[in-house]
Amino acid sequence: MLKRSLAEDAQEVFRAIALIELGARMQVLESELTLSRDRMIRLYREVKGVSPPKGMLPFSADWYMTWLANIHASLFYNIYLFLKHEAQCSHLDALTKGYRLYLEHCRNSATEAVLDLTRAWTLVRFFDADILQLTACCRCNGKFVAHRHDLQHNIVCGACQPPSRAGKTRKAAAAARQQALELAGSASS
Ligand SMILES: [Zn+2]
């Protein structure tokens, strides 16, 4: 096993606690941290008061393509990229801080969070594996999540073109779009 200083070990524990508090599943912890599985299960029980759930992680990239999920995923991924590239955060910091900011945006716009932490983590993995890409909307210029080989030109995002059944959430979509635009603006300036 890897020899670490006590301080490094403590940092790993704090990272694990932060991820568990945000709702991370065991597979996320095991992939991101170097603590033993036993210790992570114990930490999970301490923080959540229950054993970690078993079962497979959500797997399909198509989940991010439905209208509302796409808006939320695009918002989160724009925040994640901003933290990683502009604020020079590590992948793990960008994930946890970005996810907290995403939750804050949802609270501020009185929208229910659609993306859980595990979905957010899986989203980043799909980007790293070149399964997904960001495509610029030709109306709002916001960048949204799309399949890797989808068309790149003259594409309109879900926030600009909500389906008619989306009446109630239309306002929330407009708020999310505004936030994504502000983020894109601050990232490019
Ligand atoms: Zn748009």
PDB file of C-alpha atoms and ligand atoms in Angstrom:
ATOM      1  CA  MET A   1       0.000   0.000   0.000  1.00  0.00           C
ATOM      2  CA  LEU A   2       1.030   3.561  -0.759  1.00  0.00           C
ATOM      3  CA  LYS A   3       3.008   5.258   2.037  1.00  0.00           C
ATOM      4  CA  ARG A   4       1.532   8.637   2.824  1.00  0.00           C
ATOM      5  CA  SER A   5       2.163  11.274   5.431  1.00  0.00           C
ATOM      6  CA  LEU A   6      -0.475  11.746   8.111  1.00  0.00           C
ATOM      7  CA  ALA A   7      -1.366  15.124   6.616  1.00  0.00           C
ATOM      8  CA  GLU A   8      -1.893  13.615   3.169  1.00  0.00           C
ATOM      9  CA  ASP A   9      -3.947  10.851   4.694  1.00  0.00           C
ATOM     10  CA  ALA A  10      -6.109  13.389   6.536  1.00  0.00           C
ATOM     11  CA  GLN A  11      -6.645  15.295   3.286  1.00  0.00           C
ATOM     12  CA  GLU A  12      -7.859  12.131   1.574  1.00  0.00           C
ATOM     13  CA  VAL A  13     -10.303  11.572   4.446  1.00  0.00           C
ATOM     14  CA  PHE A  14     -11.629  15.139   4.127  1.00  0.00           C
ATOM     15  CA  ARG A  15     -12.022  14.708   0.364  1.00  0.00           C
ATOM     16  CA  ALA A  16     -13.936  11.478   0.954  1.00  0.00           C
ATOM     17  CA  ILE A  17     -16.234  13.161   3.492  1.00  0.00           C
ATOM     18  CA  ALA A  18     -16.915  16.057   1.104  1.00  0.00           C
ATOM     19  CA  LEU A  19     -17.807  13.633  -1.701  1.00  0.00           C
ATOM     20  CA  ILE A  20     -20.006  11.476   0.542  1.00  0.00           C
ATOM     21  CA  GLU A  21     -21.837  14.545   1.845  1.00  0.00           C
ATOM     22  CA  LEU A  22     -22.562  15.571  -1.737  1.00  0.00           C
ATOM     23  CA  GLY A  23     -24.020  12.118  -2.449  1.00  0.00           C
ATOM     24  CA  ALA A  24     -21.118  10.227  -4.071  1.00  0.00           C
ATOM     25  CA  ARG A  25     -21.524   6.489  -4.569  1.00  0.00           C
ATOM     26  CA  MET A  26     -18.761   4.040  -3.584  1.00  0.00           C
ATOM     27  CA  GLN A  27     -17.628   3.651  -7.201  1.00  0.00           C
ATOM     28  CA  VAL A  28     -16.919   7.396  -7.336  1.00  0.00           C
ATOM     29  CA  LEU A  29     -14.907   7.280  -4.100  1.00  0.00           C
ATOM     30  CA  GLU A  30     -12.939   4.221  -5.199  1.00  0.00           C
ATOM     31  CA  SER A  31     -12.073   5.790  -8.490  1.00  0.00           C
ATOM     32  CA  GLU A  32     -11.076   9.210  -7.087  1.00  0.00           C
ATOM     33  CA  LEU A  33      -9.385   8.378  -3.780  1.00  0.00           C
ATOM     34  CA  THR A  34      -6.616   6.107  -2.553  1.00  0.00           C
ATOM     35  CA  LEU A  35      -8.131   5.173   0.827  1.00  0.00           C
ATOM     36  CA  SER A  36      -8.865   1.492   1.392  1.00  0.00           C
ATOM     37  CA  ARG A  37     -12.342   0.278   0.569  1.00  0.00           C
ATOM     38  CA  ASP A  38     -12.952  -0.676   4.215  1.00  0.00           C
ATOM     39  CA  ARG A  39     -12.123   2.809   5.448  1.00  0.00           C
ATOM     40  CA  MET A  40     -14.343   4.396   2.822  1.00  0.00           C
ATOM     41  CA  ILE A  41     -17.255   2.152   3.786  1.00  0.00           C
ATOM     42  CA  ARG A  42     -16.717   3.102   7.459  1.00  0.00           C
ATOM     43  CA  LEU A  43     -16.574   6.794   6.542  1.00  0.00           C
ATOM     44  CA  TYR A  44     -19.720   6.413   4.466  1.00  0.00           C
ATOM     45  CA  ARG A  45     -21.580   4.871   7.418  1.00  0.00           C
ATOM     46  CA  GLU A  46     -20.340   7.599   9.761  1.00  0.00           C
ATOM     47  CA  VAL A  47     -21.363  10.450   7.474  1.00  0.00           C
ATOM     48  CA  LYS A  48     -24.654   9.062   6.144  1.00  0.00           C
ATOM     49  CA  GLY A  49     -25.675   6.780   8.991  1.00  0.00           C
ATOM     50  CA  VAL A  50     -26.404   3.961   6.514  1.00  0.00           C
ATOM     51  CA  SER A  51     -24.379   1.504   4.431  1.00  0.00           C
ATOM     52  CA  PRO A  52     -23.452   2.613   0.908  1.00  0.00           C
ATOM     53  CA  PRO A  53     -25.986   1.499  -1.722  1.00  0.00           C
ATOM     54  CA  LYS A  54     -24.979  -1.385  -3.963  1.00  0.00           C
ATOM     55  CA  GLY A  55     -25.638  -1.709  -7.648  1.00  0.00           C
ATOM     56  CA  MET A  56     -24.486  -0.382 -10.967  1.00  0.00           C
ATOM     57  CA  LEU A  57     -23.821   3.237 -11.765  1.00  0.00           C
ATOM     58  CA  PRO A  58     -25.901   5.046 -14.385  1.00  0.00           C
ATOM     59  CA  PHE A  59     -24.217   4.261 -17.628  1.00  0.00           C
ATOM     60  CA  SER A  60     -25.824   5.817 -20.686  1.00  0.00           C
ATOM     61  CA  ALA A  61     -24.659   9.094 -22.232  1.00  0.00           C
ATOM     62  CA  ASP A  62     -28.145   9.430 -23.723  1.00  0.00           C
ATOM     63  CA  TRP A  63     -29.492  10.428 -20.305  1.00  0.00           C
ATOM     64  CA  TYR A  64     -27.791  13.823 -20.737  1.00  0.00           C
ATOM     65  CA  MET A  65     -29.581  14.453 -24.018  1.00  0.00           C
ATOM     66  CA  THR A  66     -33.134  14.806 -22.714  1.00  0.00           C
ATOM     67  CA  TRP A  67     -34.209  18.409 -22.573  1.00  0.00           C
ATOM     68  CA  LEU A  68     -34.021  19.293 -18.865  1.00  0.00           C
ATOM     69  CA  ALA A  69     -31.080  16.993 -18.073  1.00  0.00           C
ATOM     70  CA  ASN A  70     -29.171  18.600 -20.943  1.00  0.00           C
ATOM     71  CA  ILE A  71     -29.634  22.102 -19.545  1.00  0.00           C
ATOM     72  CA  HIS A  72     -28.504  21.012 -16.076  1.00  0.00           C
ATOM     73  CA  ALA A  73     -25.574  18.959 -17.397  1.00  0.00           C
ATOM     74  CA  SER A  74     -24.465  21.881 -19.583  1.00  0.00           C
ATOM     75  CA  LEU A  75     -24.642  24.267 -16.642  1.00  0.00           C
ATOM     76  CA  PHE A  76     -22.601  21.934 -14.425  1.00  0.00           C
ATOM     77  CA  TYR A  77     -19.996  21.160 -17.096  1.00  0.00           C
ATOM     78  CA  ASN A  78     -19.463  24.841 -17.889  1.00  0.00           C
ATOM     79  CA  ILE A  79     -18.834  25.496 -14.182  1.00  0.00           C
ATOM     80  CA  TYR A  80     -16.521  22.460 -13.964  1.00  0.00           C
ATOM     81  CA  LEU A  81     -14.451  23.624 -16.949  1.00  0.00           C
ATOM     82  CA  PHE A  82     -14.255  27.163 -15.606  1.00  0.00           C
ATOM     83  CA  LEU A  83     -12.896  25.914 -12.261  1.00  0.00           C
ATOM     84  CA  LYS A  84     -10.453  23.547 -13.914  1.00  0.00           C
ATOM     85  CA  HIS A  85      -9.063  25.831 -16.598  1.00  0.00           C
ATOM     86  CA  GLU A  86      -9.544  29.372 -15.281  1.00  0.00           C
ATOM     87  CA  ALA A  87      -9.270  28.768 -11.534  1.00  0.00           C
ATOM     88  CA  GLN A  88      -6.690  25.982 -11.989  1.00  0.00           C
ATOM     89  CA  CYS A  89      -8.537  23.549  -9.735  1.00  0.00           C
ATOM     90  CA  SER A  90      -7.622  19.864  -9.802  1.00  0.00           C
ATOM     91  CA  HIS A  91     -10.192  17.502 -11.326  1.00  0.00           C
ATOM     92  CA  LEU A  92     -11.454  16.495  -7.873  1.00  0.00           C
ATOM     93  CA  ASP A  93     -11.671  20.079  -6.577  1.00  0.00           C
ATOM     94  CA  ALA A  94     -13.457  21.186  -9.744  1.00  0.00           C
ATOM     95  CA  LEU A  95     -15.909  18.305  -9.291  1.00  0.00           C
ATOM     96  CA  THR A  96     -16.759  19.013  -5.643  1.00  0.00           C
ATOM     97  CA  LYS A  97     -16.667  22.826  -5.843  1.00  0.00           C
ATOM     98  CA  GLY A  98     -18.402  22.806  -9.205  1.00  0.00           C
ATOM     99  CA  TYR A  99     -21.136  20.536  -7.901  1.00  0.00           C
ATOM    100  CA  ARG A 100     -21.677  22.792  -4.862  1.00  0.00           C
ATOM    101  CA  LEU A 101     -21.929  25.831  -7.150  1.00  0.00           C
ATOM    102  CA  TYR A 102     -24.384  23.951  -9.352  1.00  0.00           C
ATOM    103  CA  LEU A 103     -26.592  23.191  -6.302  1.00  0.00           C
ATOM    104  CA  GLU A 104     -26.360  26.845  -5.285  1.00  0.00           C
ATOM    105  CA  HIS A 105     -27.490  27.958  -8.768  1.00  0.00           C
ATOM    106  CA  CYS A 106     -30.459  25.583  -8.527  1.00  0.00           C
ATOM    107  CA  ARG A 107     -31.393  26.941  -5.088  1.00  0.00           C
ATOM    108  CA  ASN A 108     -31.069  30.551  -6.251  1.00  0.00           C
ATOM    109  CA  SER A 109     -33.328  29.970  -9.239  1.00  0.00           C
ATOM    110  CA  ALA A 110     -35.774  27.840  -7.185  1.00  0.00           C
ATOM    111  CA  THR A 111     -35.157  24.878  -9.515  1.00  0.00           C
ATOM    112  CA  GLU A 112     -34.900  21.297  -8.399  1.00  0.00           C
ATOM    113  CA  ALA A 113     -31.430  19.820  -8.996  1.00  0.00           C
ATOM    114  CA  VAL A 114     -31.714  17.207 -11.746  1.00  0.00           C
ATOM    115  CA  LEU A 115     -28.075  16.130 -11.758  1.00  0.00           C
ATOM    116  CA  ASP A 116     -26.845  14.147  -8.758  1.00  0.00           C
ATOM    117  CA  LEU A 117     -23.142  14.008  -7.957  1.00  0.00           C
ATOM    118  CA  THR A 118     -22.690  10.580  -9.511  1.00  0.00           C
ATOM    119  CA  ARG A 119     -24.290  11.784 -12.760  1.00  0.00           C
ATOM    120  CA  ALA A 120     -22.027  14.844 -12.679  1.00  0.00           C
ATOM    121  CA  TRP A 121     -18.977  12.632 -12.201  1.00  0.00           C
ATOM    122  CA  THR A 122     -20.063  10.269 -14.983  1.00  0.00           C
ATOM    123  CA  LEU A 123     -20.594  13.285 -17.243  1.00  0.00           C
ATOM    124  CA  VAL A 124     -16.954  14.347 -16.793  1.00  0.00           C
ATOM    125  CA  ARG A 125     -15.877  10.754 -17.548  1.00  0.00           C
ATOM    126  CA  PHE A 126     -17.857  10.798 -20.806  1.00  0.00           C
ATOM    127  CA  PHE A 127     -16.113  14.024 -21.819  1.00  0.00           C
ATOM    128  CA  ASP A 128     -12.701  12.568 -20.916  1.00  0.00           C
ATOM    129  CA  ALA A 129     -13.481   9.491 -23.007  1.00  0.00           C
ATOM    130  CA  ASP A 130     -14.479  11.683 -26.004  1.00  0.00           C
ATOM    131  CA  ILE A 131     -18.028  10.359 -25.950  1.00  0.00           C
ATOM    132  CA  LEU A 132     -19.465  13.837 -25.375  1.00  0.00           C
ATOM    133  CA  GLN A 133     -18.492  17.306 -26.522  1.00  0.00           C
ATOM    134  CA  LEU A 134     -19.631  20.901 -26.013  1.00  0.00           C
ATOM    135  CA  THR A 135     -21.446  22.494 -28.931  1.00  0.00           C
ATOM    136  CA  ALA A 136     -22.128  26.230 -29.222  1.00  0.00           C
ATOM    137  CA  CYS A 137     -25.754  27.270 -29.608  1.00  0.00           C
ATOM    138  CA  CYS A 138     -26.203  29.515 -32.666  1.00  0.00           C
ATOM    139  CA  ARG A 139     -28.748  31.688 -30.805  1.00  0.00           C
ATOM    140  CA  CYS A 140     -27.394  32.260 -27.302  1.00  0.00           C
ATOM    141  CA  ASN A 141     -23.755  31.255 -27.885  1.00  0.00           C
ATOM    142  CA  GLY A 142     -23.943  29.146 -24.725  1.00  0.00           C
ATOM    143  CA  LYS A 143     -22.122  25.825 -24.915  1.00  0.00           C
ATOM    144  CA  PHE A 144     -24.190  22.737 -24.312  1.00  0.00           C
ATOM    145  CA  VAL A 145     -23.577  19.004 -23.943  1.00  0.00           C
ATOM    146  CA  ALA A 146     -23.863  16.971 -27.152  1.00  0.00           C
ATOM    147  CA  HIS A 147     -22.724  13.600 -28.517  1.00  0.00           C
ATOM    148  CA  ARG A 148     -19.181  13.622 -29.860  1.00  0.00           C
ATOM    149  CA  HIS A 149     -20.066  13.262 -33.515  1.00  0.00           C
ATOM    150  CA  ASP A 150     -23.206  15.384 -33.581  1.00  0.00           C
ATOM    151  CA  LEU A 151     -23.377  18.283 -36.020  1.00  0.00           C
ATOM    152  CA  GLN A 152     -21.617  21.408 -34.795  1.00  0.00           C
ATOM    153  CA  HIS A 153     -23.227  24.149 -36.898  1.00  0.00           C
ATOM    154  CA  ASN A 154     -26.548  25.979 -36.728  1.00  0.00           C
ATOM    155  CA  ILE A 155     -27.590  24.029 -33.666  1.00  0.00           C
ATOM    156  CA  VAL A 156     -30.027  25.518 -31.142  1.00  0.00           C
ATOM    157  CA  CYS A 157     -29.766  24.508 -27.480  1.00  0.00           C
ATOM    158  CA  GLY A 158     -32.632  23.209 -25.338  1.00  0.00           C
ATOM    159  CA  ALA A 159     -32.799  26.403 -23.284  1.00  0.00           C
ATOM    160  CA  CYS A 160     -33.450  28.472 -26.451  1.00  0.00           C
ATOM    161  CA  GLN A 161     -35.922  25.971 -27.844  1.00  0.00           C
ATOM    162  CA  PRO A 162     -37.842  24.310 -25.000  1.00  0.00           C
ATOM    163  CA  PRO A 163     -40.399  21.656 -25.943  1.00  0.00           C
ATOM    164  CA  SER A 164     -44.016  22.836 -25.649  1.00  0.00           C
ATOM    165  CA  ARG A 165     -44.671  20.507 -22.683  1.00  0.00           C
ATOM    166  CA  ALA A 166     -42.018  22.439 -20.741  1.00  0.00           C
ATOM    167  CA  GLY A 167     -44.253  25.384 -19.854  1.00  0.00           C
ATOM    168  CA  LYS A 168     -43.795  25.170 -16.113  1.00  0.00           C
ATOM    169  CA  THR A 169     -40.039  24.735 -16.256  1.00  0.00           C
ATOM    170  CA  ARG A 170     -39.553  27.270 -19.040  1.00  0.00           C
ATOM    171  CA  LYS A 171     -38.781  29.998 -16.535  1.00  0.00           C
ATOM    172  CA  ALA A 172     -36.244  27.758 -14.798  1.00  0.00           C
ATOM    173  CA  ALA A 173     -34.625  27.016 -18.153  1.00  0.00           C
ATOM    174  CA  ALA A 174     -34.329  30.719 -18.898  1.00  0.00           C
ATOM    175  CA  ALA A 175     -32.672  31.249 -15.508  1.00  0.00           C
ATOM    176  CA  ALA A 176     -30.266  28.351 -16.092  1.00  0.00           C
ATOM    177  CA  ARG A 177     -29.407  29.717 -19.530  1.00  0.00           C
ATOM    178  CA  GLN A 178     -28.726  33.145 -18.083  1.00  0.00           C
ATOM    179  CA  GLN A 179     -26.348  31.608 -15.543  1.00  0.00           C
ATOM    180  CA  ALA A 180     -24.597  29.514 -18.184  1.00  0.00           C
ATOM    181  CA  LEU A 181     -24.152  32.632 -20.334  1.00  0.00           C
ATOM    182  CA  GLU A 182     -22.744  34.604 -17.420  1.00  0.00           C
ATOM    183  CA  LEU A 183     -20.306  31.799 -16.716  1.00  0.00           C
ATOM    184  CA  ALA A 184     -19.298  31.486 -20.360  1.00  0.00           C
ATOM    185  CA  GLY A 185     -18.794  35.265 -20.393  1.00  0.00           C
ATOM    186  CA  SER A 186     -16.592  35.301 -17.319  1.00  0.00           C
ATOM    187  CA  ALA A 187     -14.633  32.294 -18.613  1.00  0.00           C
ATOM    188  CA  SER A 188     -13.814  33.930 -21.940  1.00  0.00           C
ATOM    189  CA  SER A 189     -13.021  37.431 -20.652  1.00  0.00           C
TER     190      SER A 189
HETATM  191 ZN    ZN B   1     -29.144  28.607 -26.846  1.00  0.00          ZN
END
